[in-house]
Amino acid sequence: MGEVHFTAILTQFPNSPLWGWHFLVPEDIARTFVSSNDRRVVCTINDLLTMHSALMPNKDVWFITMNQGNVKKLNIGSNSEIQVVMSKDTSEYGMPIADEFREVLDQEPLADKYFHALTPGKQRTLLHIINTVKNTESRIKKSLAIADHIVANKGTINYKMLNEAFKEYNKM
């Protein structure tokens, strides 16, 4: 299965506190990428933005969500036509892993063990936290904080405590 090209309209769900920006994916295209519980895809939009996503079902339609930051990067608004190139996400985690975090996991076998015991969704959440940081030094600090947190908590995550750990590591 290769790339699929299609045109979509970027819109917002009305009155939804959970879902915001999104675009619909035609049923026949969505079905080619869904297998069992795996709905992960990579979308390139308007040749400007590439994002790892999940195809989300909603009654009789499939959609991809986008955050406000990505909409701003595209410099478009509601009801804008977008060009989408979609392919199956074959990455190990459903999103890229920062080199800094890969290095920390390579150096800390117990952190690696606990990280890989987490659910795929929790792994992606932690990777997203690291990947959103642009500064290399800050990615290293977040990576170390996450590794220390999951080791200290024997593979469980307390996000409030993890946020406090980020603050402590930022002081170093």
Backbone as ProteinMPNN parsed JSONL, in Angstrom:
{"seq_chain_A": "MGEVHFTAILTQFPNSPLWGWHFLVPEDIARTFVSSNDRRVVCTINDLLTMHSALMPNKDVWFITMNQGNVKKLNIGSNSEIQVVMSKDTSEYGMPIADEFREVLDQEPLADKYFHALTPGKQRTLLHIINTVKNTESRIKKSLAIADHIVANKGTINYKMLNEAFKEYNKM", "coords_chain_A": {"N_chain_A": [[0.854, -1.175, 0.0], [0.71, 2.102, -0.973], [1.145, 5.61, -1.284], [-1.702, 7.749, -0.995], [-3.519, 10.229, -2.617], [-5.618, 12.978, -1.981], [-8.251, 15.445, -1.882], [-9.409, 17.525, 0.715], [-11.558, 19.167, 3.133], [-10.783, 21.478, 5.579], [-12.176, 21.724, 8.696], [-14.07, 22.657, 11.662], [-15.321, 20.911, 14.505], [-18.553, 21.608, 15.566], [-19.319, 23.14, 18.657], [-17.802, 21.345, 20.277], [-15.988, 20.277, 22.998], [-13.888, 18.531, 22.997], [-13.011, 17.715, 20.391], [-11.516, 19.517, 17.783], [-10.183, 21.096, 15.17], [-10.325, 19.425, 12.066], [-10.296, 17.056, 9.328], [-12.23, 15.314, 6.903], [-11.888, 11.93, 5.851], [-12.246, 10.106, 2.965], [-14.342, 7.214, 2.953], [-13.558, 4.87, 1.43], [-10.827, 5.301, 1.141], [-9.964, 5.488, 3.824], [-10.541, 2.878, 4.77], [-8.584, 1.381, 3.476], [-6.369, 1.795, 4.993], [-6.881, 0.943, 7.553], [-6.37, -1.635, 9.76], [-7.256, -4.213, 11.769], [-6.672, -3.16, 15.004], [-5.046, -1.137, 14.265], [-4.742, 2.058, 13.155], [-3.03, 3.958, 12.328], [-1.548, 6.581, 10.494], [0.426, 8.534, 8.177], [0.261, 11.857, 7.319], [0.675, 14.255, 4.827], [0.21, 17.595, 4.356], [-0.772, 19.958, 2.056], [1.816, 20.01, 1.072], [3.362, 21.128, 3.046], [3.244, 20.42, 5.744], [3.888, 17.625, 7.694], [2.445, 15.017, 9.449], [2.031, 12.571, 12.005], [-0.688, 10.517, 12.558], [-3.909, 9.294, 13.708], [-6.511, 7.523, 12.178], [-9.749, 8.418, 12.816], [-12.811, 7.062, 13.805], [-16.233, 8.023, 13.312], [-19.372, 7.454, 13.622], [-20.573, 7.108, 10.496], [-18.371, 8.095, 9.187], [-14.864, 8.868, 8.635], [-12.143, 10.589, 10.174], [-9.404, 12.931, 10.532], [-7.728, 14.492, 13.126], [-6.529, 17.797, 13.854], [-4.242, 19.98, 15.467], [-4.348, 23.347, 16.799], [-1.889, 24.628, 16.451], [-0.787, 23.335, 14.2], [-2.635, 24.082, 12.266], [-2.147, 26.801, 12.188], [0.476, 26.757, 11.201], [-0.029, 26.0, 8.608], [-1.316, 28.207, 7.746], [-4.049, 28.677, 7.193], [-7.672, 28.728, 7.252], [-10.912, 27.928, 8.655], [-12.964, 25.776, 6.707], [-11.24, 25.626, 4.585], [-9.781, 24.374, 1.607], [-7.731, 21.534, 1.404], [-4.808, 19.782, 0.343], [-4.091, 16.444, 0.577], [-1.708, 13.973, 1.274], [-1.575, 10.705, 1.984], [-0.207, 8.008, 3.831], [0.558, 4.706, 5.067], [1.459, 4.496, 8.453], [4.386, 3.257, 9.347], [6.167, 3.408, 11.342], [7.92, 2.616, 14.372], [6.667, 3.471, 16.744], [4.433, 4.904, 16.026], [4.891, 7.502, 15.729], [7.673, 9.764, 15.336], [10.733, 9.057, 17.133], [12.646, 10.985, 19.245], [16.108, 11.59, 18.802], [17.536, 12.126, 21.122], [15.998, 10.969, 23.151], [16.056, 8.312, 22.359], [18.768, 7.783, 22.755], [18.93, 8.089, 25.559], [17.299, 5.935, 26.373], [18.844, 3.858, 25.344], [21.035, 4.049, 27.017], [19.988, 3.584, 29.511], [18.89, 0.775, 30.604], [16.762, -0.107, 32.296], [14.891, 1.97, 32.173], [14.323, 1.772, 29.465], [13.129, -0.757, 29.416], [10.805, -0.308, 31.032], [9.592, 1.754, 29.548], [8.969, 0.416, 27.161], [7.117, -1.338, 28.116], [4.902, 0.147, 28.515], [1.625, 1.167, 27.339], [0.932, 1.515, 23.803], [-0.276, 4.031, 23.32], [0.44, 5.577, 25.587], [3.191, 5.555, 25.239], [3.357, 7.063, 22.86], [2.353, 9.497, 23.819], [4.381, 10.306, 25.609], [6.518, 10.495, 23.796], [5.525, 12.517, 22.176], [5.548, 14.665, 23.965], [8.3, 15.073, 24.214], [9.028, 15.474, 21.52], [7.836, 17.901, 20.833], [9.462, 19.859, 21.724], [11.815, 22.196, 20.665], [14.476, 22.833, 21.154], [17.587, 21.283, 21.552], [18.953, 20.813, 24.016], [16.849, 21.076, 25.845], [15.244, 18.941, 25.008], [16.877, 16.828, 25.77], [16.855, 17.155, 28.568], [14.093, 16.747, 29.101], [13.887, 14.111, 28.217], [15.593, 12.761, 30.012], [14.241, 13.328, 32.41], [11.802, 11.979, 31.994], [12.724, 9.328, 31.729], [13.894, 8.916, 34.291], [11.598, 9.268, 35.84], [9.824, 7.144, 35.032], [11.338, 4.972, 35.827], [11.654, 5.4, 38.606], [9.002, 5.159, 39.35], [8.398, 2.614, 38.722], [7.479, 1.983, 36.096], [4.995, 3.2, 35.893], [3.031, 6.134, 35.215], [2.698, 9.28, 36.551], [1.315, 12.08, 35.722], [1.2, 14.608, 36.887], [3.272, 14.527, 38.756], [5.323, 14.052, 36.935], [5.326, 16.42, 35.483], [6.25, 18.136, 37.474], [8.805, 17.081, 37.737], [9.865, 17.821, 35.254], [10.075, 20.583, 35.653], [12.03, 20.654, 37.658], [14.244, 19.519, 36.313], [14.601, 21.467, 34.381], [15.775, 23.468, 35.83], [18.351, 22.683, 36.099]], "CA_chain_A": [[0.0, 0.0, 0.0], [1.539, 3.291, -1.102], [0.53, 6.887, -0.969], [-2.987, 8.096, -1.58], [-3.7, 11.675, -2.699], [-7.01, 13.416, -2.064], [-8.572, 16.798, -1.443], [-10.339, 17.536, 1.843], [-11.897, 20.489, 3.65], [-10.461, 21.631, 6.996], [-13.305, 22.322, 9.409], [-14.094, 22.465, 13.107], [-16.544, 20.335, 15.041], [-19.284, 22.645, 16.302], [-19.64, 22.938, 20.079], [-17.154, 20.169, 20.847], [-14.841, 20.62, 23.841], [-12.836, 17.539, 22.801], [-12.489, 17.707, 19.026], [-11.503, 20.837, 17.161], [-9.91, 21.072, 13.747], [-10.266, 18.075, 11.489], [-10.745, 16.895, 7.945], [-12.804, 14.002, 6.647], [-11.174, 11.031, 4.943], [-13.241, 9.254, 2.301], [-14.471, 5.846, 3.485], [-12.762, 3.894, 0.685], [-9.412, 5.545, 1.46], [-9.744, 5.122, 5.226], [-10.57, 1.417, 4.914], [-7.334, 0.775, 2.991], [-5.322, 1.994, 5.998], [-7.286, 0.387, 8.842], [-6.25, -3.091, 9.892], [-7.44, -4.586, 13.168], [-6.696, -1.963, 15.842], [-4.053, -0.194, 13.755], [-5.319, 3.101, 12.315], [-1.997, 4.987, 12.259], [-1.184, 7.039, 9.156], [1.22, 9.754, 8.063], [-0.389, 12.769, 6.386], [1.352, 15.483, 4.42], [-0.853, 18.513, 3.968], [-0.348, 21.095, 1.221], [3.273, 19.915, 0.926], [3.984, 21.991, 4.064], [3.181, 19.856, 7.09], [3.748, 16.174, 7.785], [2.075, 14.654, 10.824], [1.62, 11.202, 12.305], [-2.057, 10.635, 13.057], [-4.759, 8.104, 13.714], [-7.829, 7.666, 11.56], [-10.746, 8.364, 13.876], [-14.157, 6.784, 13.296], [-17.36, 8.72, 13.918], [-20.561, 6.952, 12.931], [-20.318, 6.614, 9.145], [-17.263, 8.822, 8.567], [-13.524, 8.817, 9.237], [-11.539, 11.91, 10.16], [-8.09, 13.155, 11.133], [-7.734, 15.739, 13.893], [-5.356, 18.668, 13.778], [-4.231, 20.968, 16.541], [-4.327, 24.745, 16.392], [-0.546, 24.955, 15.995], [-0.618, 22.862, 12.824], [-3.477, 24.909, 11.402], [-1.416, 28.062, 12.032], [1.608, 26.504, 10.303], [-0.554, 25.948, 7.243], [-1.815, 29.546, 7.445], [-5.374, 28.541, 6.582], [-8.762, 28.815, 8.208], [-12.023, 27.001, 8.553], [-13.533, 25.512, 5.383], [-10.199, 25.712, 3.553], [-9.482, 23.141, 0.885], [-6.353, 21.097, 1.607], [-4.335, 18.635, -0.429], [-3.582, 15.463, 1.539], [-1.027, 12.764, 0.83], [-1.659, 9.805, 3.132], [0.438, 6.703, 3.726], [0.517, 3.929, 6.299], [2.539, 4.79, 9.393], [5.1, 2.012, 9.651], [7.16, 3.685, 12.383], [7.838, 1.712, 15.531], [5.807, 3.982, 17.809], [3.327, 5.7, 15.51], [5.441, 8.854, 15.598], [9.131, 9.701, 15.443], [11.359, 9.097, 18.455], [13.761, 11.936, 19.241], [17.426, 10.974, 18.992], [17.932, 12.307, 22.519], [15.31, 9.969, 23.97], [16.605, 7.009, 21.957], [20.061, 7.66, 23.437], [18.661, 7.863, 26.989], [16.824, 4.552, 26.521], [19.994, 2.976, 25.102], [21.94, 4.141, 28.17], [19.269, 3.203, 30.734], [18.103, -0.418, 30.271], [15.519, -0.207, 33.073], [13.969, 2.938, 31.573], [13.918, 1.173, 28.197], [12.194, -1.848, 29.741], [9.537, 0.266, 31.485], [8.979, 2.48, 28.436], [8.397, -0.536, 26.208], [5.993, -2.025, 28.764], [3.754, 1.059, 28.48], [0.727, 1.008, 26.194], [1.369, 2.357, 22.677], [-0.775, 5.402, 23.481], [1.283, 6.273, 26.572], [4.482, 5.77, 24.59], [3.204, 8.2, 21.938], [2.204, 10.712, 24.62], [5.707, 10.709, 26.08], [7.291, 10.923, 22.629], [4.988, 13.816, 21.761], [6.055, 15.655, 24.922], [9.694, 15.346, 23.851], [9.118, 15.952, 20.132], [7.349, 19.273, 20.673], [10.526, 20.769, 22.156], [12.707, 22.458, 19.536], [15.84, 22.986, 21.637], [18.214, 19.99, 21.85], [19.219, 20.7, 25.453], [15.565, 20.848, 26.515], [14.822, 17.555, 24.7], [17.685, 15.951, 26.63], [16.324, 17.277, 29.936], [12.792, 16.06, 29.156], [14.158, 12.679, 28.068], [16.125, 12.282, 31.297], [13.172, 13.408, 33.406], [10.861, 10.886, 31.725], [13.389, 8.058, 32.066], [13.982, 8.816, 35.755], [10.233, 9.141, 36.377], [9.248, 5.806, 34.849], [12.115, 4.03, 36.639], [11.298, 5.63, 40.013], [7.618, 4.73, 39.571], [8.307, 1.228, 38.243], [6.727, 1.854, 34.855], [3.729, 3.926, 35.872], [3.212, 7.559, 34.964], [1.862, 10.249, 37.236], [1.63, 13.253, 34.912], [1.43, 15.76, 37.762], [4.647, 14.374, 39.252], [6.223, 14.183, 35.791], [5.415, 17.852, 35.205], [7.144, 18.689, 38.497], [10.156, 16.641, 37.377], [10.307, 18.695, 34.158], [10.478, 21.87, 36.244], [13.317, 20.444, 38.362], [15.289, 19.311, 35.306], [14.84, 22.737, 33.696], [16.631, 24.291, 36.703], [19.738, 22.181, 36.034]], "C_chain_A": [[0.895, 1.232, 0.0], [0.819, 4.533, -0.638], [-0.816, 7.028, -1.666], [-3.115, 9.609, -1.515], [-5.195, 11.984, -2.764], [-7.139, 14.852, -1.562], [-9.593, 16.701, -0.321], [-10.6, 18.988, 2.237], [-11.585, 20.507, 5.142], [-11.618, 22.342, 7.678], [-13.133, 22.109, 10.905], [-15.396, 21.785, 13.496], [-17.269, 21.431, 15.81], [-19.525, 22.222, 17.752], [-19.008, 21.693, 20.685], [-15.961, 20.593, 21.69], [-13.647, 19.683, 23.604], [-12.193, 17.643, 21.425], [-12.569, 19.104, 18.442], [-11.349, 20.722, 15.669], [-9.797, 19.644, 13.248], [-10.571, 18.138, 9.994], [-11.229, 15.473, 7.769], [-11.929, 13.236, 5.66], [-12.222, 10.145, 4.289], [-13.168, 7.809, 2.793], [-13.572, 4.85, 2.76], [-11.262, 4.07, 0.944], [-9.117, 5.099, 2.884], [-9.652, 3.609, 5.394], [-9.282, 0.749, 4.429], [-6.222, 0.876, 4.032], [-5.65, 1.386, 7.359], [-7.129, -1.127, 8.806], [-6.275, -3.435, 11.378], [-7.549, -3.309, 14.008], [-5.748, -0.885, 15.343], [-4.694, 0.773, 12.765], [-4.318, 4.239, 12.099], [-1.621, 5.288, 10.81], [-0.242, 8.244, 9.277], [0.551, 10.606, 6.988], [0.528, 13.948, 6.096], [0.279, 16.383, 3.827], [-0.256, 19.715, 3.249], [1.17, 21.147, 1.029], [4.033, 20.746, 1.954], [4.134, 21.328, 5.422], [3.023, 18.349, 7.001], [3.473, 15.832, 9.236], [1.673, 13.186, 10.902], [0.269, 11.299, 13.008], [-2.721, 9.273, 13.151], [-6.052, 8.443, 12.989], [-8.869, 7.453, 12.654], [-12.118, 8.077, 13.275], [-15.199, 7.616, 14.036], [-18.601, 8.379, 13.111], [-20.17, 6.425, 11.556], [-19.149, 7.31, 8.456], [-15.958, 8.584, 9.32], [-12.95, 10.225, 9.169], [-10.159, 11.875, 10.796], [-8.178, 14.483, 11.876], [-6.427, 16.502, 13.683], [-5.412, 19.651, 14.933], [-4.091, 22.376, 15.964], [-2.958, 25.145, 15.84], [-0.306, 24.525, 14.558], [-1.454, 23.666, 11.841], [-2.773, 26.243, 11.147], [-0.226, 27.894, 11.093], [1.168, 26.495, 8.851], [-1.083, 27.306, 6.78], [-3.143, 29.496, 6.678], [-6.44, 28.611, 7.667], [-9.825, 27.776, 7.955], [-12.58, 26.966, 7.132], [-12.537, 25.706, 4.242], [-10.008, 24.353, 2.909], [-8.003, 22.81, 1.104], [-6.055, 19.899, 0.712], [-3.638, 17.688, 0.544], [-2.892, 14.331, 0.793], [-0.953, 11.87, 2.065], [-0.939, 8.503, 2.826], [0.349, 6.009, 5.076], [1.697, 4.321, 7.177], [3.183, 3.462, 9.79], [6.167, 2.231, 10.712], [6.894, 2.795, 13.595], [6.801, 2.164, 16.553], [4.583, 4.755, 17.319], [3.666, 7.171, 15.463], [6.946, 8.754, 15.771], [9.592, 9.67, 16.904], [12.572, 10.016, 18.347], [15.066, 11.19, 19.504], [17.863, 11.037, 20.451], [17.277, 11.246, 23.411], [15.802, 8.566, 23.632], [17.924, 6.764, 22.683], [19.87, 7.388, 24.927], [18.197, 6.424, 27.21], [17.952, 3.555, 26.286], [20.935, 2.935, 26.3], [21.31, 3.633, 29.472], [18.365, 1.999, 30.467], [16.778, -0.53, 31.038], [14.469, 0.78, 32.534], [13.443, 2.393, 30.249], [12.879, 0.074, 28.432], [10.818, -1.29, 30.13], [8.831, 1.025, 30.362], [8.295, 1.506, 27.481], [7.271, -1.381, 26.801], [4.736, -1.14, 28.793], [2.871, 0.75, 27.274], [1.24, 1.876, 25.046], [0.906, 3.813, 22.796], [0.054, 6.201, 24.478], [2.679, 6.51, 26.013], [4.406, 6.989, 23.673], [3.064, 9.515, 22.7], [3.557, 11.214, 25.091], [6.582, 11.184, 24.928], [6.827, 12.297, 22.149], [5.513, 14.93, 22.674], [7.486, 16.05, 24.556], [9.777, 15.996, 22.473], [8.659, 17.39, 19.941], [8.392, 20.31, 21.086], [11.515, 20.951, 21.015], [14.173, 22.468, 19.938], [16.417, 21.625, 22.05], [18.438, 19.798, 23.345], [17.931, 20.417, 26.226], [15.028, 19.446, 26.228], [15.604, 16.565, 25.551], [17.139, 15.973, 28.049], [14.986, 16.566, 30.075], [12.982, 14.546, 29.069], [14.658, 12.082, 29.373], [15.051, 12.285, 32.377], [12.178, 12.265, 33.228], [11.476, 9.555, 32.117], [13.458, 7.879, 33.576], [12.61, 8.596, 36.377], [9.691, 7.723, 36.212], [10.04, 4.749, 35.606], [11.711, 4.17, 38.109], [9.898, 5.122, 40.332], [7.33, 3.346, 38.991], [7.353, 1.073, 37.059], [5.362, 2.505, 34.838], [4.02, 5.414, 35.707], [2.197, 8.346, 35.777], [2.205, 11.589, 36.577], [1.861, 14.505, 35.75], [2.86, 15.709, 38.308], [5.657, 14.547, 38.117], [6.399, 15.655, 35.428], [6.332, 18.545, 36.22], [8.594, 18.306, 38.197], [10.702, 17.488, 36.227], [10.806, 20.021, 34.702], [11.825, 21.753, 36.937], [14.461, 20.289, 37.358], [15.596, 20.604, 34.552], [15.718, 23.682, 34.515], [18.1, 23.894, 36.592], [20.519, 22.84, 34.928]], "O_chain_A": [[1.744, 1.385, 0.878], [-0.003, 4.501, 0.278], [-1.037, 6.507, -2.759], [-2.848, 10.21, -0.475], [-5.942, 11.342, -3.502], [-6.245, 15.386, -0.906], [-10.526, 15.901, -0.386], [-9.95, 19.909, 1.743], [-12.065, 19.654, 5.888], [-11.996, 23.443, 7.277], [-12.182, 21.47, 11.354], [-16.444, 22.041, 12.902], [-16.654, 22.116, 16.627], [-19.892, 21.079, 18.024], [-19.625, 21.046, 21.531], [-15.023, 21.2, 21.173], [-12.52, 20.013, 23.973], [-10.967, 17.656, 21.309], [-13.579, 19.792, 18.594], [-12.272, 20.299, 14.973], [-9.247, 18.772, 13.921], [-11.042, 19.152, 9.481], [-10.718, 14.543, 8.394], [-11.317, 13.814, 4.761], [-13.006, 9.499, 4.985], [-12.088, 7.261, 3.016], [-12.888, 4.06, 3.411], [-10.517, 3.091, 0.963], [-8.129, 4.406, 3.125], [-8.767, 3.117, 6.094], [-8.922, -0.326, 4.911], [-5.243, 0.133, 3.968], [-4.781, 1.321, 8.229], [-7.68, -1.807, 7.94], [-5.416, -2.998, 12.143], [-8.417, -2.473, 13.757], [-5.662, 0.183, 15.948], [-5.132, 0.377, 11.684], [-4.703, 5.349, 11.733], [-1.405, 4.38, 10.008], [-0.135, 8.875, 10.329], [0.305, 10.133, 5.878], [1.084, 14.558, 7.009], [-0.458, 15.991, 2.922], [0.636, 20.392, 3.759], [1.735, 22.225, 0.844], [5.213, 21.038, 1.764], [5.058, 21.647, 6.171], [2.131, 17.852, 6.314], [4.171, 16.293, 10.14], [1.058, 12.641, 9.986], [0.108, 12.078, 13.947], [-2.173, 8.253, 12.735], [-6.614, 9.523, 13.169], [-8.866, 6.427, 13.335], [-12.546, 8.761, 12.345], [-15.066, 7.879, 15.231], [-18.844, 8.95, 12.048], [-19.501, 5.396, 11.461], [-18.956, 7.132, 7.253], [-15.951, 8.161, 10.476], [-13.228, 10.97, 8.23], [-9.796, 10.931, 11.497], [-8.645, 15.48, 11.325], [-5.382, 15.927, 13.381], [-6.487, 20.1, 15.331], [-3.758, 22.556, 14.793], [-2.872, 25.908, 14.878], [0.306, 25.258, 13.781], [-1.029, 23.906, 10.71], [-2.797, 26.757, 10.028], [0.057, 28.777, 10.283], [1.906, 26.932, 7.968], [-1.275, 27.534, 5.586], [-3.328, 30.172, 5.666], [-6.134, 28.558, 8.858], [-9.655, 26.866, 7.145], [-12.655, 27.989, 6.45], [-12.922, 25.92, 3.092], [-10.064, 23.318, 3.573], [-7.138, 23.681, 1.004], [-6.942, 19.114, 0.376], [-2.71, 18.082, 1.249], [-3.416, 13.801, -0.186], [-0.342, 12.236, 3.07], [-1.037, 7.963, 1.724], [0.097, 6.646, 6.099], [2.817, 4.461, 6.686], [2.576, 2.652, 10.491], [6.985, 1.345, 10.96], [5.786, 2.299, 13.799], [6.13, 1.333, 17.164], [3.779, 5.212, 18.132], [2.8, 8.0, 15.182], [7.444, 7.76, 16.299], [8.918, 10.194, 17.79], [13.418, 9.844, 17.469], [15.117, 10.275, 20.326], [18.49, 10.105, 20.955], [17.915, 10.695, 24.308], [15.948, 7.726, 24.521], [18.17, 5.661, 23.17], [20.568, 6.55, 25.498], [18.659, 5.765, 28.141], [18.015, 2.521, 26.952], [21.559, 1.909, 26.569], [22.019, 3.294, 30.419], [17.193, 2.177, 30.136], [15.782, -0.998, 30.485], [13.288, 0.443, 32.453], [12.258, 2.533, 29.944], [11.874, -0.005, 27.726], [9.793, -1.743, 29.621], [7.609, 0.949, 30.236], [7.169, 1.746, 27.044], [6.553, -2.062, 26.069], [3.638, -1.626, 29.064], [3.323, 0.14, 26.305], [1.917, 2.875, 25.29], [1.635, 4.725, 22.407], [0.341, 7.375, 24.245], [3.287, 7.547, 26.28], [5.287, 7.849, 23.704], [3.599, 10.538, 22.272], [3.854, 12.404, 24.988], [7.31, 12.168, 25.066], [7.641, 13.135, 21.762], [5.878, 16.007, 22.202], [7.836, 17.23, 24.588], [10.515, 16.963, 22.285], [9.06, 18.036, 18.973], [8.223, 21.501, 20.826], [12.004, 19.969, 20.456], [15.031, 22.136, 19.12], [15.79, 20.899, 22.82], [18.143, 18.73, 23.882], [17.927, 19.61, 27.155], [14.424, 18.825, 27.102], [15.047, 15.566, 26.004], [16.976, 14.921, 28.667], [14.761, 15.857, 31.057], [12.31, 13.791, 29.771], [14.199, 11.02, 29.791], [14.963, 11.348, 33.171], [11.758, 11.651, 34.209], [10.824, 8.738, 32.768], [13.121, 6.812, 34.091], [12.471, 7.827, 37.328], [9.152, 7.159, 37.164], [9.477, 3.725, 35.993], [11.455, 3.17, 38.78], [9.632, 4.7, 41.458], [6.176, 2.963, 38.798], [6.53, 0.159, 37.023], [4.634, 2.373, 33.854], [5.113, 5.887, 36.019], [0.993, 8.105, 35.697], [3.261, 12.163, 36.844], [2.641, 15.374, 35.359], [3.566, 16.717, 38.321], [6.726, 15.125, 38.318], [7.505, 16.085, 35.1], [7.099, 19.438, 35.859], [9.503, 19.114, 38.382], [11.883, 17.836, 36.227], [11.84, 20.527, 34.265], [12.668, 22.643, 36.821], [15.529, 20.871, 37.543], [16.732, 20.815, 34.128], [16.335, 24.593, 33.962], [18.988, 24.67, 36.946], [21.696, 22.534, 34.736]]}, "name": "protein", "num_of_chains": 1, "seq": "MGEVHFTAILTQFPNSPLWGWHFLVPEDIARTFVSSNDRRVVCTINDLLTMHSALMPNKDVWFITMNQGNVKKLNIGSNSEIQVVMSKDTSEYGMPIADEFREVLDQEPLADKYFHALTPGKQRTLLHIINTVKNTESRIKKSLAIADHIVANKGTINYKMLNEAFKEYNKM"}
